[in-house]
Structures are given as C-alpha cells and as structure tokens.
XYZ file of C-alpha atoms in Angstrom:
563
model
C 22.414 38.645 -72.640
C 25.732 39.499 -70.447
C 27.718 36.396 -70.004
C 26.546 34.402 -66.472
C 27.403 31.155 -64.917
C 25.747 29.424 -63.517
C 25.665 25.228 -63.032
C 22.433 22.460 -63.203
C 21.207 20.843 -59.766
C 20.586 16.891 -61.395
C 18.180 16.192 -58.928
C 15.372 19.178 -59.758
C 16.881 20.103 -62.470
C 16.881 24.010 -61.327
C 19.480 26.506 -62.718
C 21.514 28.198 -60.044
C 23.258 30.830 -60.881
C 26.606 31.998 -59.647
C 25.660 34.993 -57.881
C 21.974 34.304 -56.382
C 24.173 30.885 -55.106
C 27.286 32.786 -53.320
C 24.326 35.208 -50.790
C 22.220 32.164 -50.335
C 25.412 29.671 -48.472
C 26.169 33.563 -46.734
C 22.455 34.517 -45.396
C 22.459 30.794 -44.097
C 25.525 29.970 -42.615
C 25.588 32.924 -40.903
C 22.063 32.118 -40.021
C 22.586 29.052 -38.752
C 25.203 30.474 -36.652
C 22.439 32.752 -35.131
C 20.594 29.814 -33.903
C 23.252 28.346 -31.850
C 23.693 31.538 -30.006
C 20.733 32.097 -29.724
C 19.845 28.682 -28.367
C 21.920 28.587 -25.966
C 20.875 31.527 -24.925
C 17.093 30.025 -24.297
C 18.791 27.614 -23.070
C 19.704 28.936 -20.240
C 16.368 31.087 -19.957
C 14.368 27.918 -19.337
C 16.802 26.199 -16.754
C 16.772 29.464 -14.899
C 12.666 29.598 -14.982
C 13.143 26.294 -13.699
C 12.781 26.481 -10.386
C 15.041 23.666 -9.311
C 16.990 24.842 -11.121
C 17.766 28.358 -11.373
C 20.686 28.896 -13.725
C 21.286 31.892 -13.870
C 21.407 35.531 -11.060
C 18.673 37.965 -11.989
C 20.834 40.409 -14.209
C 22.777 37.991 -16.616
C 18.722 36.965 -16.530
C 17.749 39.639 -18.158
C 21.089 40.684 -19.839
C 20.388 36.266 -21.824
C 16.801 36.951 -21.945
C 17.095 39.644 -24.321
C 19.897 38.903 -26.694
C 18.374 35.380 -27.288
C 14.926 37.336 -28.423
C 16.775 39.547 -30.505
C 19.528 36.079 -32.257
C 16.338 33.511 -32.350
C 13.612 36.185 -33.055
C 15.006 38.686 -35.499
C 18.667 37.377 -36.588
C 18.780 33.660 -37.343
C 14.597 34.610 -38.784
C 15.551 37.305 -40.885
C 19.419 35.897 -42.227
C 17.531 32.088 -43.732
C 14.801 34.565 -44.269
C 17.216 36.511 -47.174
C 18.087 33.154 -48.235
C 15.003 31.847 -49.219
C 13.928 34.941 -51.147
C 16.966 34.933 -53.336
C 16.145 31.275 -54.116
C 12.135 31.899 -54.363
C 13.427 34.191 -56.998
C 16.832 33.689 -58.854
C 16.899 29.526 -58.559
C 13.279 28.969 -58.653
C 12.618 31.410 -62.303
C 16.668 29.913 -63.632
C 16.974 34.736 -63.055
C 20.058 36.064 -61.855
C 20.299 37.837 -59.263
C 19.245 41.557 -59.706
C 21.754 44.325 -58.066
C 24.363 41.807 -56.622
C 26.787 44.398 -55.156
C 24.174 45.832 -52.888
C 22.714 42.882 -51.916
C 26.179 41.676 -51.073
C 26.221 45.300 -49.171
C 22.623 44.742 -47.527
C 24.230 40.708 -46.036
C 26.867 43.352 -43.892
C 24.860 45.334 -42.579
C 22.808 43.006 -41.396
C 26.014 41.070 -39.843
C 26.952 44.254 -38.915
C 24.091 45.249 -37.074
C 23.805 42.172 -35.811
C 26.567 42.178 -33.543
C 26.781 45.490 -32.459
C 22.887 45.012 -30.837
C 24.730 41.765 -29.127
C 28.107 43.205 -28.557
C 25.802 46.366 -26.874
C 23.551 43.717 -24.739
C 26.612 41.738 -23.702
C 28.282 44.779 -22.160
C 25.209 44.789 -19.861
C 23.710 47.973 -20.653
C 21.089 46.978 -22.280
C 18.933 44.373 -20.904
C 15.995 45.738 -22.006
C 14.233 42.390 -23.748
C 13.381 42.166 -26.868
C 10.603 44.562 -26.762
C 12.765 46.879 -24.834
C 9.860 49.421 -23.945
C 10.425 53.140 -23.084
C 11.915 55.334 -20.081
C 13.705 51.557 -20.111
C 16.933 52.537 -21.751
C 19.299 51.223 -23.725
C 23.059 51.637 -24.744
C 22.872 54.411 -28.405
C 24.658 51.084 -29.746
C 21.661 48.697 -29.229
C 19.536 50.361 -31.704
C 21.942 51.237 -34.354
C 22.558 48.086 -34.601
C 18.730 47.361 -35.153
C 18.376 49.702 -37.362
C 21.587 48.899 -39.692
C 20.393 45.326 -39.482
C 16.404 46.459 -40.541
C 18.732 48.346 -43.355
C 20.245 45.478 -44.981
C 16.679 42.828 -44.856
C 15.107 46.124 -46.659
C 18.267 45.926 -49.279
C 18.214 42.534 -49.236
C 14.172 42.875 -50.154
C 14.748 45.115 -52.990
C 16.706 42.950 -54.778
C 14.177 40.826 -54.649
C 12.133 42.098 -56.008
C 14.598 43.768 -58.635
C 14.627 40.108 -59.590
C 11.399 39.536 -60.285
C 11.669 41.925 -62.886
C 14.957 40.634 -64.589
C 13.497 37.389 -64.534
C 9.692 38.648 -66.433
C 12.094 41.178 -68.362
C 14.319 38.131 -69.886
C 11.609 35.811 -69.876
C 13.451 32.776 -68.064
C 9.832 31.218 -66.564
C 6.737 30.931 -68.584
C 2.762 32.303 -67.470
C 2.465 32.666 -63.759
C 5.288 33.025 -60.656
C 5.401 29.541 -58.943
C 2.754 29.283 -55.959
C 6.441 29.256 -53.979
C 7.792 31.987 -55.057
C 4.937 34.559 -54.643
C 4.682 33.173 -51.218
C 7.961 34.598 -51.016
C 6.352 38.284 -52.797
C 3.723 37.962 -49.540
C 6.796 37.969 -47.637
C 8.981 40.266 -48.646
C 5.934 42.388 -48.986
C 5.125 42.558 -45.514
C 8.255 42.986 -44.818
C 8.807 46.186 -46.906
C 5.892 47.321 -44.059
C 7.923 45.661 -41.452
C 10.841 47.550 -41.593
C 8.850 50.790 -42.274
C 7.692 50.492 -38.931
C 10.604 49.998 -37.484
C 12.442 52.759 -38.709
C 10.003 55.169 -37.375
C 9.958 54.313 -34.030
C 13.194 52.769 -33.262
C 15.278 56.352 -35.360
C 14.061 57.701 -32.612
C 14.357 55.863 -30.284
C 18.286 55.418 -30.924
C 18.724 59.891 -31.022
C 16.235 59.290 -27.553
C 19.547 57.479 -25.938
C 21.694 60.066 -27.657
C 20.000 62.891 -25.657
C 19.369 64.611 -28.383
C 15.487 63.005 -28.145
C 14.159 65.044 -24.665
C 11.059 62.294 -24.341
C 9.586 59.577 -26.168
C 6.103 58.534 -25.042
C 5.410 54.901 -23.898
C 1.609 54.260 -25.304
C 2.590 55.292 -29.042
C 6.274 53.281 -28.898
C 4.651 49.813 -28.144
C 1.820 50.854 -30.845
C 4.580 51.438 -33.285
C 7.119 48.844 -32.114
C 4.730 46.123 -32.467
C 4.320 47.032 -36.102
C 7.628 45.697 -36.278
C 8.065 43.177 -33.313
C 4.864 41.281 -34.973
C 4.831 41.871 -38.058
C 8.296 39.739 -38.808
C 6.608 36.903 -37.212
C 4.826 38.153 -39.401
C 6.628 37.559 -42.261
C 7.986 34.218 -41.004
C 4.547 33.087 -41.367
C 4.942 33.514 -45.333
C 8.059 31.992 -45.462
C 7.244 28.809 -44.170
C 4.170 28.322 -45.228
C 6.008 28.735 -48.397
C 8.481 26.477 -47.039
C 5.174 23.973 -46.517
C 4.594 23.898 -50.647
C 8.078 23.913 -51.561
C 8.630 20.727 -49.675
C 5.941 18.975 -50.312
C 6.355 20.120 -54.439
C 10.060 18.777 -54.679
C 9.486 15.367 -52.457
C 6.764 14.294 -53.339
C 5.823 16.074 -57.155
C 2.703 17.662 -55.068
C 0.729 20.281 -56.725
C -1.857 22.426 -54.653
C -4.993 21.904 -55.497
C -5.714 24.965 -56.805
C -3.285 27.725 -56.921
C -6.129 30.749 -56.983
C -7.260 29.714 -53.994
C -3.380 29.154 -52.265
C -2.588 32.859 -53.692
C -5.931 34.875 -52.720
C -4.800 32.971 -49.140
C -1.434 35.139 -49.121
C -3.653 37.731 -50.288
C -5.338 37.761 -46.825
C -2.075 37.744 -44.988
C -0.735 40.984 -47.723
C -4.247 42.659 -46.211
C -5.085 41.930 -42.991
C -2.153 39.827 -40.992
C -0.104 42.586 -39.826
C -3.455 43.529 -37.569
C -3.147 40.524 -35.343
C -0.679 42.981 -33.110
C -3.303 44.399 -31.580
C -3.632 41.866 -29.570
C -0.513 43.083 -27.593
C -2.198 46.110 -27.507
C -5.207 44.771 -25.350
C -5.545 46.297 -22.550
C -3.834 49.445 -22.924
C -6.051 52.193 -21.747
C -4.845 54.511 -24.451
C -6.092 52.597 -26.798
C -10.238 52.838 -27.793
C -12.607 49.761 -26.986
C -13.343 49.951 -31.399
C -9.929 49.910 -32.604
C -9.418 46.635 -30.757
C -12.348 44.763 -30.993
C -12.356 45.848 -34.585
C -8.354 44.551 -35.158
C -9.204 41.452 -33.136
C -12.293 40.132 -33.487
C -13.384 40.344 -36.644
C -10.237 42.288 -39.255
C -7.619 39.564 -37.511
C -10.163 36.616 -38.358
C -10.066 37.634 -42.242
C -5.913 36.414 -41.478
C -6.772 33.315 -39.680
C -8.961 32.140 -43.197
C -5.732 32.508 -45.162
C -3.999 30.657 -42.903
C -6.683 27.857 -42.205
C -6.782 27.635 -45.783
C -3.312 26.698 -45.906
C -3.775 24.340 -42.887
C -6.086 22.687 -45.233
C -4.370 22.950 -48.318
C -0.350 22.386 -47.247
C -1.618 18.603 -46.460
C -4.207 18.208 -48.788
C -1.485 18.491 -51.931
C 0.034 15.629 -50.316
C -2.661 13.422 -50.226
C -3.854 14.331 -53.466
C 0.047 13.499 -55.002
C -0.090 10.080 -52.606
C -3.577 8.907 -53.894
C -2.382 9.964 -56.963
C 0.659 7.460 -56.745
C -1.472 4.137 -55.429
C -1.585 5.412 -52.059
C -5.099 4.512 -51.903
C -6.455 2.053 -49.584
C -8.233 4.135 -45.788
C -8.083 7.140 -44.881
C -4.471 7.083 -44.128
C -2.686 5.637 -46.212
C -1.139 8.211 -48.016
C 0.110 9.982 -44.359
C 1.100 6.294 -43.308
C 3.909 5.846 -45.973
C 4.794 9.664 -47.035
C 8.263 8.951 -47.022
C 9.154 10.266 -42.592
C 12.357 9.083 -42.665
C 13.203 12.410 -44.634
C 13.754 14.619 -42.575
C 13.000 17.448 -44.593
C 9.743 15.884 -45.139
C 9.306 15.129 -41.361
C 10.318 18.131 -40.444
C 7.650 20.122 -42.797
C 5.081 17.674 -41.893
C 5.663 18.642 -38.401
C 5.831 21.467 -38.403
C 2.251 22.215 -40.148
C 0.922 20.048 -37.353
C 2.358 22.009 -33.742
C 1.861 25.572 -36.040
C -2.052 24.968 -36.589
C -3.281 22.402 -33.579
C -0.759 24.955 -30.800
C 0.187 28.495 -32.197
C -2.936 28.662 -34.267
C -6.196 27.695 -32.013
C -3.473 29.322 -29.165
C -2.963 32.087 -31.194
C -6.762 32.487 -32.138
C -7.885 32.217 -28.170
C -4.782 35.596 -27.083
C -6.541 37.629 -29.547
C -9.826 37.555 -27.985
C -10.221 40.673 -25.852
C -12.146 40.265 -23.645
C -9.941 36.221 -23.028
C -6.842 38.413 -23.049
C -7.537 40.039 -20.234
C -6.966 36.386 -18.122
C -3.459 35.489 -20.239
C -1.842 38.705 -20.566
C 1.396 39.525 -19.774
C 1.851 35.497 -18.481
C 3.858 33.012 -20.084
C 1.769 31.755 -21.702
C 2.786 34.290 -24.555
C 5.635 32.998 -24.816
C 4.658 29.564 -24.918
C 2.589 30.755 -27.795
C 5.669 32.219 -29.559
C 7.287 29.644 -29.200
C 4.739 26.962 -31.103
C 4.576 30.315 -34.143
C 7.844 30.750 -33.946
C 10.163 28.225 -33.474
C 7.530 24.411 -33.795
C 6.149 26.696 -36.857
C 8.658 28.924 -38.352
C 12.146 27.340 -37.572
C 10.837 23.766 -37.396
C 10.571 24.401 -41.221
C 13.618 26.223 -41.943
C 14.972 23.012 -40.117
C 13.360 21.119 -43.318
C 14.492 23.297 -45.534
C 17.884 23.491 -44.806
C 18.284 19.631 -45.445
C 17.196 20.695 -49.151
C 19.190 23.804 -49.309
C 22.191 21.453 -48.623
C 22.454 19.048 -51.867
C 20.777 21.864 -54.052
C 22.494 24.964 -53.034
C 25.910 23.762 -51.221
C 26.552 20.609 -53.392
C 27.253 17.934 -50.494
C 25.118 14.773 -50.016
C 24.197 14.635 -45.900
C 26.263 13.358 -43.101
C 25.366 11.485 -40.202
C 21.952 10.153 -42.257
C 20.280 8.943 -39.026
C 21.148 11.832 -37.251
C 19.296 13.234 -39.746
C 16.034 11.761 -39.460
C 15.801 11.450 -35.982
C 16.559 15.680 -35.901
C 13.259 16.474 -36.399
C 11.599 14.684 -33.743
C 13.112 15.073 -31.260
C 13.350 18.660 -31.705
C 9.537 18.703 -31.864
C 8.566 16.194 -28.944
C 10.596 19.445 -27.392
C 9.432 23.142 -29.086
C 5.770 20.953 -28.587
C 6.653 20.365 -24.078
C 8.095 23.840 -24.350
C 4.532 25.768 -25.551
C 2.430 23.448 -23.385
C 3.940 23.354 -20.451
C 4.705 27.576 -20.037
C 0.541 27.538 -21.620
C -0.132 26.041 -18.589
C 1.784 27.330 -15.980
C 0.361 31.821 -17.706
C -2.988 29.867 -17.965
C -2.338 29.047 -13.646
C -1.490 32.420 -13.686
C 2.789 32.574 -14.192
C 4.150 35.462 -14.936
C 5.975 36.728 -18.433
C 8.547 37.734 -17.215
C 9.478 37.170 -14.020
C 12.554 36.302 -13.360
C 11.789 33.661 -9.681
C 8.768 32.501 -10.270
C 8.890 31.525 -6.950
C 9.224 35.013 -5.283
C 11.943 33.940 -2.512
C 13.194 37.515 -2.824
C 9.589 39.413 -3.327
C 8.130 40.860 -0.041
C 4.651 39.142 -0.567
C 4.826 35.277 -1.784
C 2.902 34.628 -5.225
C 0.626 31.433 -4.415
C 0.487 29.381 -8.135
C -0.552 26.173 -7.457
C 1.415 23.382 -7.669
C 1.251 22.155 -10.763
C 2.880 25.289 -12.014
C 5.534 24.261 -10.432
C 5.404 21.321 -12.068
C 4.973 22.739 -15.811
C 7.965 24.601 -15.687
C 10.141 21.990 -14.540
C 8.550 19.962 -17.168
C 9.855 23.364 -19.893
C 12.781 22.767 -18.940
C 13.277 19.317 -19.569
C 11.962 20.776 -22.697
C 14.349 23.022 -23.206
C 16.777 20.602 -23.086
C 15.531 18.069 -25.175
C 14.749 20.837 -28.090
C 19.021 22.088 -27.073
C 19.302 18.218 -27.959
C 17.602 18.120 -31.747
C 18.754 21.753 -32.316
C 22.618 20.343 -32.064
C 21.264 17.535 -33.609
C 20.646 19.909 -36.965
C 23.979 22.370 -36.069
C 25.984 19.109 -36.459
C 24.837 17.121 -38.978
C 24.146 20.552 -41.282
C 27.868 21.125 -40.645
C 29.091 18.430 -41.000
C 27.735 18.254 -44.070
C 28.802 21.463 -45.303
C 33.226 20.666 -44.639
C 32.744 16.697 -45.247
C 29.272 15.817 -47.537
C 29.911 13.899 -50.511
C 30.228 16.357 -53.485
C 27.423 16.234 -55.945
C 28.601 16.905 -59.070
C 26.343 19.953 -61.582
C 25.445 17.919 -64.566
C 26.683 21.684 -66.330
C 28.205 24.804 -65.201
C 28.505 26.601 -68.861
C 28.328 30.811 -70.134
C 25.039 30.394 -71.384
C 21.348 29.186 -70.421
C 19.435 26.776 -71.868
C 15.820 27.948 -73.036
C 13.225 26.526 -71.510
C 12.105 27.058 -67.430
C 12.902 24.608 -65.152
C 11.460 21.734 -64.898
C 10.795 20.234 -61.072
C 7.871 20.912 -60.281
C 8.350 23.448 -57.314
C 9.100 25.738 -60.426
C 6.004 24.746 -62.266
C 2.309 26.675 -61.847
C -0.353 24.390 -62.007
C -2.800 23.270 -59.938
C -3.306 19.106 -58.777
C -5.154 17.303 -61.467
C -6.450 14.578 -58.555
C -8.562 16.437 -55.738
C -10.222 13.759 -53.735
C -8.772 14.258 -50.294
C -11.142 12.243 -47.461
C -8.075 12.091 -45.028
C -7.847 16.047 -45.472
C -10.761 16.231 -44.506
C -11.436 13.711 -41.237
C -7.668 16.273 -40.265
C -9.191 19.616 -40.146
C -12.726 18.689 -38.631
C -9.906 16.743 -35.893
C -8.268 20.820 -36.148
C -11.606 22.628 -35.632
C -12.752 20.295 -32.779
C -10.120 21.331 -30.852
C -10.424 24.847 -31.691
C -14.079 24.912 -30.845
C -13.328 22.837 -27.563
C -10.124 25.002 -26.291
C -11.705 28.138 -27.027
C -15.216 28.005 -24.441
C -13.669 26.240 -22.526
C -11.095 29.769 -21.612
C -14.004 31.375 -22.281
C -15.351 29.906 -18.780
C -11.965 31.031 -17.477
C -13.365 33.825 -17.945
C -16.062 33.791 -16.071
C -14.701 32.581 -13.088
C -11.950 36.005 -13.086
C -15.073 38.195 -11.977
C -17.682 35.346 -10.938
C -21.708 37.192 -9.754
C -23.530 36.690 -7.035
C-alpha cells in the first residue's frame, strides 16, 4: 500500500489519517462559524417576533429570516455532516480517504456557494425566505450559490462512498461495518436523493431568474422543492441518530441491543423517511387526497417506526452498559449515575429526549392530513423545526464536537465547567422556543408575519392573550438558547486555540494490521439486554403521544362544530 501517514488516538485507539483529519477539521470549523452567524440571525428574528421588543423593521426581518434559515438549516448542518461522513468512513474504518483532492474541491464549492448565497441575501434582493417559493424571485446568485453548495456536498458523499470501497478492498476492518458507519451510509444515500431533488428544481429556477425560462409552475416548484427542503432534514435525523450511538459507545463502551434491529431501523429511513416531505403539501388543492393520505397516514408511519426503534434501542444500549457495570439498583440508578458532567453524554441524551418528545410527537401530529388543517402555516411549524433540527440535530452535533476536539484537533477542552453547563443552557432555551412557538401556533399565530399584532393591518387579528405571552416567552427562550450557543463557541474555539495538546501514540508511515479496538468501531450486539428502565421511559413516551394526538383531534372538532 502507498505511504500514508496516520496517528493513533491514545483515548480510543482509533487511527486517524492526515488526509481525512484535515478535511474533518476544515468542515467542522466552517460549520461552527456558520452556526454562530445563523444563530445571531435567529436571535434577531425571535426578538422581532417578541411584541414587546419588535427589533427589526419589516424589510430587515424578512432578509434576516432568509439568512437564518439558509445558514442554520443548510450550511451549518451539512458542513458538519461532511465532517461526520469523513469521520465515520476514514477514521472508524482506519482507512485512508478516497480522492482527497476531490473532497477539497467539494469543500471549496460548498464554502463559495454558501458565501455567494449569503451575499445575495444581504444585498437585499433575495428576501424569499428558506422556501423561496415562486413566483417570488431572488437574485440569480441566490440560486447559483445553492447549486454550487449542493454540488460540493454531492462530491463529499461520493468521496465517502469511495472511502468505504477502499476500506473494504484494503481490509482495514473485520466483518461488517460499524453501526455508526452504517447510519452514515443511510445519511449519505438520503443526501444523494435530496441533492438530486434540489438540482431538478433549482437549476431551472436559476435560469428563470436570469430570464432564460419564462415560467415556473408554483405547485410543481413546491412539490419538488420539498423533496430537497424536507429531505435535507432527514439527512440530519440519520446523522444525529448515528451520533447517539457513537457517543454511547465512545463514552460508555455501549453496544447496540441488536445490530440487526438497529440497522433495520436505518433501512426504514432510506425507504420511507423522505415521504414526510408530503406534510408540507397537505393543504395544496392540486395534489390528490389519495396521494396525501398514502404518504402521511400509511407510508410515513414506517419511517416513524424506525425512529421509535432508535428511541428505544439508544437508551436501551446505555442502560445495558450501565447495568453491566453494576448500576442495577431500582429502575433508574443506571440513569442517575450516568456521566452527566460529560457534555458529550448530557448533550446526546437531552437531544434524544427533546427530539422524541417534542419533535417526534409534533411531527406525527403535523403529518396527519386532517389535523394539519389547524396547524399548517402557523408558527407551530417552525416550533416543530426547532424541536427536530435544533433540539435534536444541533444539540447532538454540539455533543459530538466535545469528542472531536480531543480526537481530531488533539486538544483538551478549556473552561470545563462552562462546557458542562452548556448543553443544559442550550437545551432549556431550545425546548422553550419549541414549546412556546407550538403553543402560539395552536392559538393561531401565523408562521411568517413580521408583526403578529397586525398594527399596520386594516383588520387586527384577535388572538387570546396567551398567544402574546407565549411569543414573549419564546423571545426569552431564544436569548437563553443564544447564550448556550455562545458558550459552545467559546469552549470549542478556546479549546482549539489554547487547549493543552494531546500527544498521539504514534505517527508512522504504515498502518498497523489490526482494526481499531474502540467499541464505536466494532460490530456486535450487547450481551446484557435487561432494560426495565428504558421500557418505562418508552411507556411514558407512548402515553404522552396518545394524549397529545387525541387532544389535537379535539381541537379539530371545534373548528367546524356541528349544530
């Protein structure tokens, strides 16, 4: 084999090749920068929606809202996911990276594309929000930047697949690929579908903005665009579930209860998860009821089944590992004595709970055709987004970063007490954002209005006082979440710049023969499978889900009362 330098992490025993390490660093750093930028935009949006503050004028509000959606829903998350893909392939499989020059080209295209689109938005001619529905027209560079970004991400996915082929050919691991890598494969497959959907609609829309295409049908645009817009969030789900398994294995040495069951749940994601895109089209008159009902009331539930499986197996793997270590008293000693002072673990577990109880339950409710009528286009929708993409994905990615800094950047964390508190501050803030926006949306507050009081409208909306209270509490929660985000930035940037260097075991020219010994890089199921505490948690979840589901049916029954 060619001469490829690598080092051995003293903590995990994983081998890290230089060509993969540098790409992971670059993608992770750029991701964190755009998290900071997008988070500040988000804080401005929340402070404008808070009636007592009402920070921005209308034109600036829609500009900032567009930039916020772009930077946090696409740029921050997909840059970090590129780092996850390279980590799950090259590092976990002890392999060199396939085509590193192509990977760097993908990185440059993503970065240039993100900058071009941000500049187009900030110039003031592209305040079309994240969805950019036609006939609203942005500047041509808005679409061009998104296309370049998507092409770069697609290149990264193909480099990931190529690395899997190299690892298999060079036998750098034994048996099947680890579960975390399998989850990353799921994310990459969904990413290819997502990017293809984006190309199908964004390229003609770009030509339309240039004047070369005369007309874009608005319903067709929505149908295809949501194949990208919502499926991009399904990449996130696959990636952050993989990170749940990663952190459980890296911190506790936990193995999945059943490799086959967990892999089957990921397979359900590949087959059915993108169908959740349909819940954005449930009030569109041009789409048949049969299509809506099949996608949202039958097929989508198979994707929900996948998430429910992970929702049981991830805490189950943690409980099994803890009980094997002797924490067997009562139902929850394993949970009480978990390493809650480790920000990687605490961030991961709160991501799991918030994603399931807030994002999962609200997503299924939104995906029911009948109930969707009372929720669609209210501020309930971004409340759901924040429960999934922020409380779920972003918090999980933050937790993973606390592992990446020592492993990839070879730096000890600085300000360790601040790092311990950060996941709690961020989680409480984001949970508040999600709950209060969903509550305000249930009371009828619209999704995209600059001023919910309707002060400049001919007819003022008649919301109950609780709606204004909830929007104020949403603003306070956003401030708390922003504080948690700033704590994360301080710890991560401070650690990279000033953290004590962690020496490697070795840095040699040829890799060792044996595969990595860390639990995260191994194939196999747990031997201890008694998980009574997790069963109780799952029953609590199902009870909450059933109660909330039928409460929303009651709300629906009050929309058109029979007399």
